[in-house]
PDB file of C-alpha atoms in Angstrom:
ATOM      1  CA  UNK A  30      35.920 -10.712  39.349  1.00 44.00           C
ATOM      2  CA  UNK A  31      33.563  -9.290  42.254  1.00 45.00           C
ATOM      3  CA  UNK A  32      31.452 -12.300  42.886  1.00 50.00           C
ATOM      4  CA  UNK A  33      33.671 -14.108  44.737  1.00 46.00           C
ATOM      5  CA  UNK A  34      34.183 -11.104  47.437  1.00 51.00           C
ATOM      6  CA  UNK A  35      29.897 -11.024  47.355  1.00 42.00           C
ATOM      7  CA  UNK A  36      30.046 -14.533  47.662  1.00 45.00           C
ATOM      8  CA  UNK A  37      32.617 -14.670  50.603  1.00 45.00           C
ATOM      9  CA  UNK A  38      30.519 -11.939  52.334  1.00 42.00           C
ATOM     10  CA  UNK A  39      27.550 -14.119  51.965  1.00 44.00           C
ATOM     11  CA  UNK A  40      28.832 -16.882  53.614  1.00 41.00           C
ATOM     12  CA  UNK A  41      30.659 -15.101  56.285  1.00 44.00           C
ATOM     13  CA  UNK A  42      27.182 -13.451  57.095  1.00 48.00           C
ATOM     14  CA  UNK A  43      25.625 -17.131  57.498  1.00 45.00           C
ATOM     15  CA  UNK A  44      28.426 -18.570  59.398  1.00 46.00           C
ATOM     16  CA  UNK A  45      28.161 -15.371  61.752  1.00 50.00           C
ATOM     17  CA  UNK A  46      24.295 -16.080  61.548  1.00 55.00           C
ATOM     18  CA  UNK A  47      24.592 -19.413  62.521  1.00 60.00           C
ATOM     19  CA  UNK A  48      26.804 -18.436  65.764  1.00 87.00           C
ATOM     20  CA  UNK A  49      24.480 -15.825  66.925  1.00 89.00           C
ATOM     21  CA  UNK A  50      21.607 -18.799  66.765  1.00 93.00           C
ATOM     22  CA  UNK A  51      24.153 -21.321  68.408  1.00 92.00           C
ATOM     23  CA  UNK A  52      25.603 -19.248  71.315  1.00 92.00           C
ATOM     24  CA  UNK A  53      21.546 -18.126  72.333  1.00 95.00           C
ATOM     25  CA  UNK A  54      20.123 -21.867  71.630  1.00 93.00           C
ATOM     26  CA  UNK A  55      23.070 -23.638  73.735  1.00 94.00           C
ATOM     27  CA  UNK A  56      22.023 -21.874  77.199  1.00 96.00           C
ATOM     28  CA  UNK A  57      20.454 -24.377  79.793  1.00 96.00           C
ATOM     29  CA  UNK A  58      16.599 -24.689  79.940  1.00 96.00           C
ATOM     30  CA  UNK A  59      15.038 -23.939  82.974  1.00 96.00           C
ATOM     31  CA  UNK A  60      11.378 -23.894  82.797  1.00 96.00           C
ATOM     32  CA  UNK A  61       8.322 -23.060  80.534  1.00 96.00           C
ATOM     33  CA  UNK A  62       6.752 -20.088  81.387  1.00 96.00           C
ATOM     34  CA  UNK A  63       3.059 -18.942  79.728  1.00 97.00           C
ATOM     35  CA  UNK A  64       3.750 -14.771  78.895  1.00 97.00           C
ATOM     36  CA  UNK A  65       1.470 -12.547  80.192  1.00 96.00           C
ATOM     37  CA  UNK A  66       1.543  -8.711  81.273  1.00 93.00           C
ATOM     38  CA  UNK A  67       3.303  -9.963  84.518  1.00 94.00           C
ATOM     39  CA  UNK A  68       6.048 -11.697  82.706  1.00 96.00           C
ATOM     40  CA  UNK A  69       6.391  -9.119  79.854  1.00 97.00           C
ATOM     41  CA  UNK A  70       5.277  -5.563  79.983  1.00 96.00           C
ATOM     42  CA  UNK A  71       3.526  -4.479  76.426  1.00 95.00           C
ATOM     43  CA  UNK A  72       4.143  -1.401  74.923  1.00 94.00           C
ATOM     44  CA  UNK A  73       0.419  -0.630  74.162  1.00 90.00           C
ATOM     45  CA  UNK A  74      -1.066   0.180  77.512  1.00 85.00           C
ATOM     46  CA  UNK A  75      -4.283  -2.264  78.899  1.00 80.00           C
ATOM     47  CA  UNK A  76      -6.080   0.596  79.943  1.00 83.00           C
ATOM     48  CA  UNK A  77      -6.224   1.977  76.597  1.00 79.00           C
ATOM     49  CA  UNK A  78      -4.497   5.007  76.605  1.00 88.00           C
ATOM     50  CA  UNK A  79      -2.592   5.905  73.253  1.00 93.00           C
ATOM     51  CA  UNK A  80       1.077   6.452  73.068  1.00 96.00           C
ATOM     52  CA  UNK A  81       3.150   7.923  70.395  1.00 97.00           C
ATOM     53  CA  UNK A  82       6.606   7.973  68.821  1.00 98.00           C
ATOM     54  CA  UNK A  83       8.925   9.996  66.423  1.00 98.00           C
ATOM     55  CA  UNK A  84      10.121   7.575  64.042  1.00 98.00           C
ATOM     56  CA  UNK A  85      12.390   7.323  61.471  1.00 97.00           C
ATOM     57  CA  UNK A  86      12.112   4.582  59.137  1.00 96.00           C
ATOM     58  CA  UNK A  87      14.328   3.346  56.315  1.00 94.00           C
ATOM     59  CA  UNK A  88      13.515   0.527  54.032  1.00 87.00           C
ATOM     60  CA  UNK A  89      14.485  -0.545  50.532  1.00 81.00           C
ATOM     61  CA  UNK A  90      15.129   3.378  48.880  1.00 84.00           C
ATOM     62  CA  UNK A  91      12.139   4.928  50.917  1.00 87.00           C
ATOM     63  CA  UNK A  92      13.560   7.009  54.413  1.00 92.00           C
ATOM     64  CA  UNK A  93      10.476   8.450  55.993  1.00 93.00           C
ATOM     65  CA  UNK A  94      10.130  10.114  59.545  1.00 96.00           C
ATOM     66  CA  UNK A  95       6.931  10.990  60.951  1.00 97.00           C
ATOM     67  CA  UNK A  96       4.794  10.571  63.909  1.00 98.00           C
ATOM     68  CA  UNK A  97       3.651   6.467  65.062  1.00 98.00           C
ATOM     69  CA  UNK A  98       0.313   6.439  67.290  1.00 97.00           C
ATOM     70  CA  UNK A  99      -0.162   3.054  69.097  1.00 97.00           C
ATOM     71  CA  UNK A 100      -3.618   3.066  70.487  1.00 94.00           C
ATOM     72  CA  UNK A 101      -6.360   0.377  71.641  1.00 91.00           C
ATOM     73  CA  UNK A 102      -9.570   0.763  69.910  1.00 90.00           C
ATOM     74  CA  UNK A 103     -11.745  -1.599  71.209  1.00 89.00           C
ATOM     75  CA  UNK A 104     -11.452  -5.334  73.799  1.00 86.00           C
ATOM     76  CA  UNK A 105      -9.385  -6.996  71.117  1.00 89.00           C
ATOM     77  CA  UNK A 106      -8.271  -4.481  68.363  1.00 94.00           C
ATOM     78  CA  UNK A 107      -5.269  -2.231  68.438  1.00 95.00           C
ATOM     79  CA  UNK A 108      -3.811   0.448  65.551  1.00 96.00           C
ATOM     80  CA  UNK A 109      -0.793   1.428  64.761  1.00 98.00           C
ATOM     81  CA  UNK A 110      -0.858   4.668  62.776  1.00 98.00           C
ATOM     82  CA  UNK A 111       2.273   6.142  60.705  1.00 98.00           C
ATOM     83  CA  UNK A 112       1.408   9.711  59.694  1.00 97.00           C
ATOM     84  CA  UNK A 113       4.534  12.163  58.239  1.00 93.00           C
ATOM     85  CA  UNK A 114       5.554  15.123  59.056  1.00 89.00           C
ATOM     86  CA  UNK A 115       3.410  16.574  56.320  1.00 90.00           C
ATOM     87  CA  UNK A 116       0.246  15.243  57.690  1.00 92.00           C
ATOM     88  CA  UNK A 117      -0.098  12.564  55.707  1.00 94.00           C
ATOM     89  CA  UNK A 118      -0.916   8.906  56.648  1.00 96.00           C
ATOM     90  CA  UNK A 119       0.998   6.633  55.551  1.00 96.00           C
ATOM     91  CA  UNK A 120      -0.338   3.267  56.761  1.00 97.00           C
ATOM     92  CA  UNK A 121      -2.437   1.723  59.305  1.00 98.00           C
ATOM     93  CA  UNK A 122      -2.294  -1.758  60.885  1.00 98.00           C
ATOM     94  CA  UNK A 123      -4.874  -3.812  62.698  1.00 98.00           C
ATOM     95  CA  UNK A 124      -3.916  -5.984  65.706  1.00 96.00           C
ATOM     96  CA  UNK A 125      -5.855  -8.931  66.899  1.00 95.00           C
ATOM     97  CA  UNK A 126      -4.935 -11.150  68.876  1.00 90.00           C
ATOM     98  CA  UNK A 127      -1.312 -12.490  67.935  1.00 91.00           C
ATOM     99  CA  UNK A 128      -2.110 -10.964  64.197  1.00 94.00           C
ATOM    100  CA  UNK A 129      -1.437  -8.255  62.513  1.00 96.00           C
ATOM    101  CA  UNK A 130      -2.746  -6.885  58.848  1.00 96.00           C
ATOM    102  CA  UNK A 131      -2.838  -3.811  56.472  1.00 97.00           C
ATOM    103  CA  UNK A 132      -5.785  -1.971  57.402  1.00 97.00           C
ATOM    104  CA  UNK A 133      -4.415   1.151  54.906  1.00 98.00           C
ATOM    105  CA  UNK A 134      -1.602   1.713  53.159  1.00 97.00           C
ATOM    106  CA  UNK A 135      -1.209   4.455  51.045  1.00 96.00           C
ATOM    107  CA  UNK A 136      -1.060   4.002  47.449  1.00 94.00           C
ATOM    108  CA  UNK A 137       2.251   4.809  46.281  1.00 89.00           C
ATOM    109  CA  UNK A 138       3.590   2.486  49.424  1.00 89.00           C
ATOM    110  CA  UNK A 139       1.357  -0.641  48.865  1.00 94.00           C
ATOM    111  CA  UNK A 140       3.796  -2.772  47.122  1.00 92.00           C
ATOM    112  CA  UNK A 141       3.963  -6.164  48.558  1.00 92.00           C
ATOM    113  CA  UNK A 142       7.400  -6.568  49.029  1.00 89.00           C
ATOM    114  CA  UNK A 143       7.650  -3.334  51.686  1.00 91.00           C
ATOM    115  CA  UNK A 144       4.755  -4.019  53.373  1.00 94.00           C
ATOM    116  CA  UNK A 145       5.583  -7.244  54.034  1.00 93.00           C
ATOM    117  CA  UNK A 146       8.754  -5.938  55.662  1.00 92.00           C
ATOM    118  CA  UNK A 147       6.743  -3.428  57.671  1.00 95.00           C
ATOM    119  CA  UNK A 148       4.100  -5.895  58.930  1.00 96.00           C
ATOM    120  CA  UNK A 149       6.270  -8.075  59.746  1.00 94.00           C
ATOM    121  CA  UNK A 150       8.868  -6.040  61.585  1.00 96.00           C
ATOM    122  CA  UNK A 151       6.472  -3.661  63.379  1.00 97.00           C
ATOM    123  CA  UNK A 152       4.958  -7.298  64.775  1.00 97.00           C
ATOM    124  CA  UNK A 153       8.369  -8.085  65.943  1.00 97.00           C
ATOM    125  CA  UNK A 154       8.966  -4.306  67.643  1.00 98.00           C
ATOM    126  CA  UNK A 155       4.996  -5.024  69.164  1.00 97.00           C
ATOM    127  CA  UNK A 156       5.973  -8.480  71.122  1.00 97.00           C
ATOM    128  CA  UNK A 157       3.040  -9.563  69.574  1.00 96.00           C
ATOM    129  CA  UNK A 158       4.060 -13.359  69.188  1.00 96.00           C
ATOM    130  CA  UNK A 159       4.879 -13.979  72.766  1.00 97.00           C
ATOM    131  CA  UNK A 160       1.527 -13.058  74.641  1.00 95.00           C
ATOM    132  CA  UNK A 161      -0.298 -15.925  75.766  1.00 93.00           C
ATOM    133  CA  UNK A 162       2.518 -18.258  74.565  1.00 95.00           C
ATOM    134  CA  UNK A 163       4.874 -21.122  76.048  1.00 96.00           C
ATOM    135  CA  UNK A 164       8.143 -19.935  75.824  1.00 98.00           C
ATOM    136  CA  UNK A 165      11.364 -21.246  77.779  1.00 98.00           C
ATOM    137  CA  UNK A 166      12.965 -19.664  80.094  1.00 98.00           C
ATOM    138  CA  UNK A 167      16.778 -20.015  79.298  1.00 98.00           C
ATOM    139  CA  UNK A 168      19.257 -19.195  82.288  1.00 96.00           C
ATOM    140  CA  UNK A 169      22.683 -19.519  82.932  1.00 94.00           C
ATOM    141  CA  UNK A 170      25.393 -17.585  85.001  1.00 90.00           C
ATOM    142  CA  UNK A 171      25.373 -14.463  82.785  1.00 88.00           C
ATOM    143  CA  UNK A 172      22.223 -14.229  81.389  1.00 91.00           C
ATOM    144  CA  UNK A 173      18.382 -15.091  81.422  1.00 97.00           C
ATOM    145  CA  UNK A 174      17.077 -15.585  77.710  1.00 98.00           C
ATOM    146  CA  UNK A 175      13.039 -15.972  76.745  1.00 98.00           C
ATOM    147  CA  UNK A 176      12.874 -18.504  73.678  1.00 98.00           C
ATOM    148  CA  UNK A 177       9.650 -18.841  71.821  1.00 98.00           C
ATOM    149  CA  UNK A 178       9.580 -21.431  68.780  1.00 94.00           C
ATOM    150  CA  UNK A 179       7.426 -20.369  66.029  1.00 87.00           C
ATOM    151  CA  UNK A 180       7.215 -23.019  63.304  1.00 86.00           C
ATOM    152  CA  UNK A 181      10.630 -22.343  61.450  1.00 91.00           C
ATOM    153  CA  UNK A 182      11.141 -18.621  63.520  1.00 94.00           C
ATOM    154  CA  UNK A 183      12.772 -18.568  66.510  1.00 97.00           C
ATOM    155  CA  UNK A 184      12.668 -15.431  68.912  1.00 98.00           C
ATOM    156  CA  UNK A 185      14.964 -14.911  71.535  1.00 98.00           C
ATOM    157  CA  UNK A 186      13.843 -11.885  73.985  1.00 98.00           C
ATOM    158  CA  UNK A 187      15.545 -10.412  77.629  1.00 98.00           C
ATOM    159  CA  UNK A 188      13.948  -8.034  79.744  1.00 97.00           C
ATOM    160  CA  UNK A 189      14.971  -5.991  82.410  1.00 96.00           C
ATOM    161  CA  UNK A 190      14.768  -6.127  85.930  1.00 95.00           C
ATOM    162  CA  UNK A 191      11.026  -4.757  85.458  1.00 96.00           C
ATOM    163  CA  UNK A 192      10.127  -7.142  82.915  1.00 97.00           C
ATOM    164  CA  UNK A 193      10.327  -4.941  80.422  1.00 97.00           C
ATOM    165  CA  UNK A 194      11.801  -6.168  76.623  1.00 98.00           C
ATOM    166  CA  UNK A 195      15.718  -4.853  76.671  1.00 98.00           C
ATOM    167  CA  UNK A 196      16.684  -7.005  73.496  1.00 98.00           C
ATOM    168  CA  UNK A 197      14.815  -9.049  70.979  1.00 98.00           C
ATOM    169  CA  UNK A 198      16.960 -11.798  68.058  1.00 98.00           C
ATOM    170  CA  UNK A 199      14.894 -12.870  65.230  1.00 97.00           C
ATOM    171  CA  UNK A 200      15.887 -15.678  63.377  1.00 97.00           C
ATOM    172  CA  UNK A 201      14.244 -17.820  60.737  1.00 94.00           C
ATOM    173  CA  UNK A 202      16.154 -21.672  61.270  1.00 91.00           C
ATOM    174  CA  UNK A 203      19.779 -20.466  62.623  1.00 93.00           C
ATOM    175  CA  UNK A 204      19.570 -17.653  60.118  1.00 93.00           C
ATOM    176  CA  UNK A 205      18.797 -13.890  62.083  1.00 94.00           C
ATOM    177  CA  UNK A 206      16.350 -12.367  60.782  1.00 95.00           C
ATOM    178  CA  UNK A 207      16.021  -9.030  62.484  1.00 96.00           C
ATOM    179  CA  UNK A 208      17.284  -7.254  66.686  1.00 97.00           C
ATOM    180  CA  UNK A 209      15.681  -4.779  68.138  1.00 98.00           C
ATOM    181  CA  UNK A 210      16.835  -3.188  71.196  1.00 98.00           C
ATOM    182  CA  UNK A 211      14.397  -1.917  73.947  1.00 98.00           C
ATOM    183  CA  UNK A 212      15.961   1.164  75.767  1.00 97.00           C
ATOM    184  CA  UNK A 213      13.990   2.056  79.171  1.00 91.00           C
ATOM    185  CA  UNK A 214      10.710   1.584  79.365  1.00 93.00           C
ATOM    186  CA  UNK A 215      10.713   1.160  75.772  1.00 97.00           C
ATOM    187  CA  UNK A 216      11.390   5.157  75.735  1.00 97.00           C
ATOM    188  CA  UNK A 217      13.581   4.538  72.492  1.00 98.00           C
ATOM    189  CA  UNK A 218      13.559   1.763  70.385  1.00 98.00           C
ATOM    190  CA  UNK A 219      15.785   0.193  67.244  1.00 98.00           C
ATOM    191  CA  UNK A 220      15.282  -2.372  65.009  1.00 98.00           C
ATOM    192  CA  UNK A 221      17.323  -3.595  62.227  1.00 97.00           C
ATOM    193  CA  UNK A 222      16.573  -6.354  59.634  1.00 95.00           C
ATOM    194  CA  UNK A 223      19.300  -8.092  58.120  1.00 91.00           C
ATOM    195  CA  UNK A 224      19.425 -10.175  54.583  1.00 82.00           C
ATOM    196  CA  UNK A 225      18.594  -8.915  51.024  1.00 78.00           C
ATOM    197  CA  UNK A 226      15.638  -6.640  52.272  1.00 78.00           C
ATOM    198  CA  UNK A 227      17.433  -3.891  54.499  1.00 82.00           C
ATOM    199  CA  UNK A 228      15.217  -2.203  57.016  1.00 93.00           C
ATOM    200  CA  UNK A 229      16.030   0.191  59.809  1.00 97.00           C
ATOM    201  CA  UNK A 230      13.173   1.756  62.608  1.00 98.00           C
ATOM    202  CA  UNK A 231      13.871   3.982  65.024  1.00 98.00           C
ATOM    203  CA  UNK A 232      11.670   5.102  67.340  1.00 98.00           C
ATOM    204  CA  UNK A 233      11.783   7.348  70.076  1.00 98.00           C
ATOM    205  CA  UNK A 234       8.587   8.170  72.752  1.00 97.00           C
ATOM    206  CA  UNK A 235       7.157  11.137  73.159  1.00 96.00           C
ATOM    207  CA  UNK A 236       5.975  12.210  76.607  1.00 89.00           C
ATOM    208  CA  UNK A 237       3.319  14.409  77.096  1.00 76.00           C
TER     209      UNK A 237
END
């Protein structure tokens, strides 16, 4: 007797999916723009210096909050480093370029599924499809949209008046995927993934 209420759910999420993708997609072209620094500020400073976040994450039954250093390492490599509250560190990945892997992961984490999710979400968070990328500049009277098409993903992204990220849709087809929302100069930060993997980061800077 509950499957059809699941069922109706499910299709209600689509549908709502689908409208999300439709009402974003539908907004006049205007021009291609290449991304850079000028166009989109990152959140991991050119000049190297590290910053760092509190941040709270929940995904599948794991909630962990702790401390996340971004920091460039070298010309072309960047870290991201989640350590707890105990001291203990929990992962690191490895940026290049517009890719991002497990460098560590510690052992009672590294199961596929999660850090799959992490990757993949943290990547999102990091803006680190659009640099050096075509995207389209969408524009109409009440708002200015980025769209970048990525194979079968398509990422939707405005900024602020300073060109800094203020919202970010994911979607994979018509279907969303994941939004984050950029407060400030990405002082705070949320994410939420949607579908059968449910993931939640929060993460707030810490100025020093």
């Amino acid at each position: 007797m509950l499957r059809w209420p699941i069922i109706f759910l499910a299709l209600s999420s689509l549908l709502l999916s689908g409208c999300a993708y439709n009402k974003l997609a539908k907004i006049p072209k205007q021009a291609n723009l290449n991304i850079d620094q000028n166009k989109l500020k990152p959140l991991i400073p050119a000049d190297g210096s590290s910053v760092k976040y509190k941040a709270t994450i929940d995904v599948l039954s794991n909630h962990f909050t702790g401390l996340i250093v971004l920091k460039k390492t070298d010309e072309n490599t960047k870290h991201l480093v989640f350590v707890t509250e105990l001291g203990i560190r929990m992962f690191d990945f490895e940026m290049r370029g517009d890719s991002i892997i497990p460098a560590f992961v510690f052992e009672p984490l590294n199961k596929p599924l999660l850090v799959n999710a992490l990757v993949r979400n943290f990547k999102n968070i990091l803006l680190i499809d659009w640099f050096n990328k075509n995207a389209e500049l969408l524009k109409n009277k009440d708002k200015e949209v980025l769209h970048l098409s990525n194979k079968a993903q398509h990422l939707f992204l405005t900024r602020n008046e300073n060109y800094f990220a203020a919202e970010q849709n994911v979607f994979y087809k018509t279907k969303k995927e994941s939004k984050t929302i950029y407060t400030g100069e990405y002082a705070k930060i949320n994410l939420k993934q949607f579908g059968v993997v449910k993931l939640f980061i929060a993460l707030e800077k810490i100025i020093e």
